[in-house]
Amino acid sequence: MSQGKHKKAGFNHQVICTLDGKLLAMTDPLPGARHDAYCFKEHGLNRFLDSSTLADKGYIGLGLVTPNKRPAGEKLGRNHKAVNRQINRLRSVVEQVIANVKAWRVLHTGFRRPLGSYRRVFSSGAGVGVFCGWGDF
């Protein structure tokens, strides 16, 4: 029986990339099950991103371009659906970048070393550009 994420280290990294798929930055990890909005504020990313930045629904209320949420008990209107479709179409490249980053071995498998060493291992990998061959970000 597969254990999945049970007893595995959980971290939240924030990934910033261009709409053509170039990885610009990846934040240091924040341990535990942290919401994206919390990590965004904790890292102070609002200094670098503005109201033209695309983000997913985890960043609603932070002044970024996010898809519309469906109101509780209601359907989403045709115009809101069209806007969501356009935002998600643009964000598909971002999701590809995130998938490529997750393929990096230390993020792909459960981290089996002491949790205190994760930040050091991650930073050393980021420093030499082992993110799937991206060394110039």
Tab-separated table of C-alpha atoms in Angstrom:
chain	number	residue	atom	x	y	z
A	1	MET	CA	0.000	0.000	0.000
A	2	SER	CA	1.378	3.372	-1.000
A	3	GLN	CA	1.917	5.893	1.776
A	4	GLY	CA	1.427	8.922	-0.499
A	5	LYS	CA	2.325	12.075	1.413
A	6	HIS	CA	1.928	10.454	4.828
A	7	LYS	CA	4.929	11.217	7.049
A	8	LYS	CA	6.647	13.226	4.321
A	9	ALA	CA	8.077	16.717	4.727
A	10	GLY	CA	5.719	19.434	3.550
A	11	PHE	CA	7.006	22.738	2.207
A	12	ASN	CA	5.581	25.604	0.205
A	13	HIS	CA	7.683	27.294	-2.466
A	14	GLN	CA	6.475	30.246	-4.494
A	15	VAL	CA	7.379	30.138	-8.194
A	16	ILE	CA	7.585	33.250	-10.376
A	17	CYS	CA	7.943	32.889	-14.142
A	18	THR	CA	7.176	34.680	-17.375
A	19	LEU	CA	4.258	33.833	-19.630
A	20	ASP	CA	6.676	32.288	-22.108
A	21	GLY	CA	7.889	29.787	-19.500
A	22	LYS	CA	11.125	31.313	-18.199
A	23	LEU	CA	11.652	30.645	-14.497
A	24	LEU	CA	12.500	33.961	-12.825
A	25	ALA	CA	12.591	33.065	-9.146
A	26	MET	CA	11.684	30.426	-6.610
A	27	THR	CA	11.417	31.321	-2.957
A	28	ASP	CA	12.987	29.520	-0.054
A	29	PRO	CA	10.694	26.909	1.461
A	30	LEU	CA	8.223	27.636	4.225
A	31	PRO	CA	7.637	24.481	6.267
A	32	GLY	CA	4.285	22.897	6.891
A	33	ALA	CA	0.908	23.168	5.238
A	34	ARG	CA	0.832	26.880	4.462
A	35	HIS	CA	-1.691	28.613	2.243
A	36	ASP	CA	-0.323	30.318	-0.872
A	37	ALA	CA	-1.574	33.743	0.263
A	38	TYR	CA	0.263	33.381	3.594
A	39	CYS	CA	3.516	32.467	1.816
A	40	PHE	CA	3.067	35.339	-0.651
A	41	LYS	CA	2.830	37.803	2.251
A	42	GLU	CA	5.568	36.130	4.299
A	43	HIS	CA	8.079	36.388	1.449
A	44	GLY	CA	7.031	39.981	0.642
A	45	LEU	CA	6.394	39.166	-3.006
A	46	ASN	CA	4.063	42.151	-3.319
A	47	ARG	CA	7.251	44.245	-3.669
A	48	PHE	CA	7.996	42.544	-6.999
A	49	LEU	CA	4.540	41.765	-8.404
A	50	ASP	CA	1.658	44.083	-9.223
A	51	SER	CA	-1.948	44.087	-10.386
A	52	SER	CA	-0.922	42.761	-13.823
A	53	THR	CA	0.419	39.506	-12.333
A	54	LEU	CA	-1.557	36.333	-13.060
A	55	ALA	CA	-2.191	33.964	-10.165
A	56	ASP	CA	-4.514	31.124	-9.233
A	57	LYS	CA	-7.453	31.220	-6.806
A	58	GLY	CA	-5.108	30.758	-3.838
A	59	TYR	CA	-4.120	34.423	-4.207
A	60	ILE	CA	-7.578	36.042	-4.289
A	61	GLY	CA	-7.638	39.326	-2.385
A	62	LEU	CA	-3.950	40.153	-2.850
A	63	GLY	CA	-4.371	42.550	-5.779
A	64	LEU	CA	-3.321	40.060	-8.464
A	65	VAL	CA	-5.264	38.891	-11.538
A	66	THR	CA	-7.065	35.732	-10.412
A	67	PRO	CA	-9.960	33.700	-11.777
A	68	ASN	CA	-13.427	34.506	-10.437
A	69	LYS	CA	-14.749	32.277	-7.682
A	70	ARG	CA	-18.221	30.860	-7.993
A	71	PRO	CA	-20.488	32.416	-5.357
A	72	ALA	CA	-21.834	29.889	-2.848
A	73	GLY	CA	-25.014	28.295	-4.131
A	74	GLU	CA	-24.911	30.144	-7.457
A	75	LYS	CA	-23.623	29.503	-10.948
A	76	LEU	CA	-20.826	31.501	-12.490
A	77	GLY	CA	-22.078	33.854	-15.229
A	78	ARG	CA	-21.081	33.545	-18.877
A	79	ASN	CA	-18.804	36.624	-18.745
A	80	HIS	CA	-17.014	35.383	-15.618
A	81	LYS	CA	-16.494	32.001	-17.257
A	82	ALA	CA	-14.984	33.650	-20.329
A	83	VAL	CA	-12.605	35.689	-18.155
A	84	ASN	CA	-11.606	32.573	-16.197
A	85	ARG	CA	-10.982	30.678	-19.418
A	86	GLN	CA	-8.682	33.436	-20.700
A	87	ILE	CA	-6.749	33.680	-17.413
A	88	ASN	CA	-6.347	29.907	-17.203
A	89	ARG	CA	-5.242	29.726	-20.843
A	90	LEU	CA	-2.431	32.187	-20.086
A	91	ARG	CA	-1.567	30.442	-16.822
A	92	SER	CA	-1.175	27.015	-18.459
A	93	VAL	CA	2.463	27.877	-19.245
A	94	VAL	CA	3.014	28.770	-15.593
A	95	GLU	CA	1.608	25.406	-14.533
A	96	GLN	CA	4.035	23.682	-16.934
A	97	VAL	CA	6.956	25.501	-15.278
A	98	ILE	CA	5.712	24.421	-11.846
A	99	ALA	CA	5.417	20.818	-13.062
A	100	ASN	CA	9.006	20.938	-14.346
A	101	VAL	CA	10.244	22.315	-11.028
A	102	LYS	CA	8.398	19.581	-9.150
A	103	ALA	CA	10.251	17.013	-11.261
A	104	TRP	CA	13.477	18.041	-9.484
A	105	ARG	CA	14.294	15.038	-7.326
A	106	VAL	CA	14.348	16.752	-3.922
A	107	LEU	CA	10.841	18.122	-4.593
A	108	HIS	CA	9.505	15.081	-6.470
A	109	THR	CA	10.106	12.424	-3.836
A	110	GLY	CA	9.600	12.535	-0.114
A	111	PHE	CA	12.564	14.233	1.510
A	112	ARG	CA	14.135	11.509	3.648
A	113	ARG	CA	16.803	13.489	5.453
A	114	PRO	CA	16.362	15.458	8.665
A	115	LEU	CA	13.981	18.340	7.999
A	116	GLY	CA	16.573	20.837	9.207
A	117	SER	CA	18.781	20.035	6.210
A	118	TYR	CA	16.088	20.577	3.529
A	119	ARG	CA	16.749	24.312	3.164
A	120	ARG	CA	20.502	23.704	2.722
A	121	VAL	CA	19.950	20.948	0.119
A	122	PHE	CA	17.384	23.039	-1.759
A	123	SER	CA	19.579	26.160	-1.741
A	124	SER	CA	22.624	24.281	-2.995
A	125	GLY	CA	20.589	22.799	-5.865
A	126	ALA	CA	19.129	26.179	-6.750
A	127	GLY	CA	22.577	27.744	-6.673
A	128	VAL	CA	24.016	25.399	-9.280
A	129	GLY	CA	20.899	25.569	-11.460
A	130	VAL	CA	19.749	21.957	-11.341
A	131	PHE	CA	16.113	22.916	-11.935
A	132	CYS	CA	15.703	20.728	-14.998
A	133	GLY	CA	18.589	22.418	-16.787
A	134	TRP	CA	17.613	26.007	-16.020
A	135	GLY	CA	20.741	27.701	-14.882
A	136	ASP	CA	20.191	31.254	-16.042
A	137	PHE	CA	17.492	32.669	-13.839
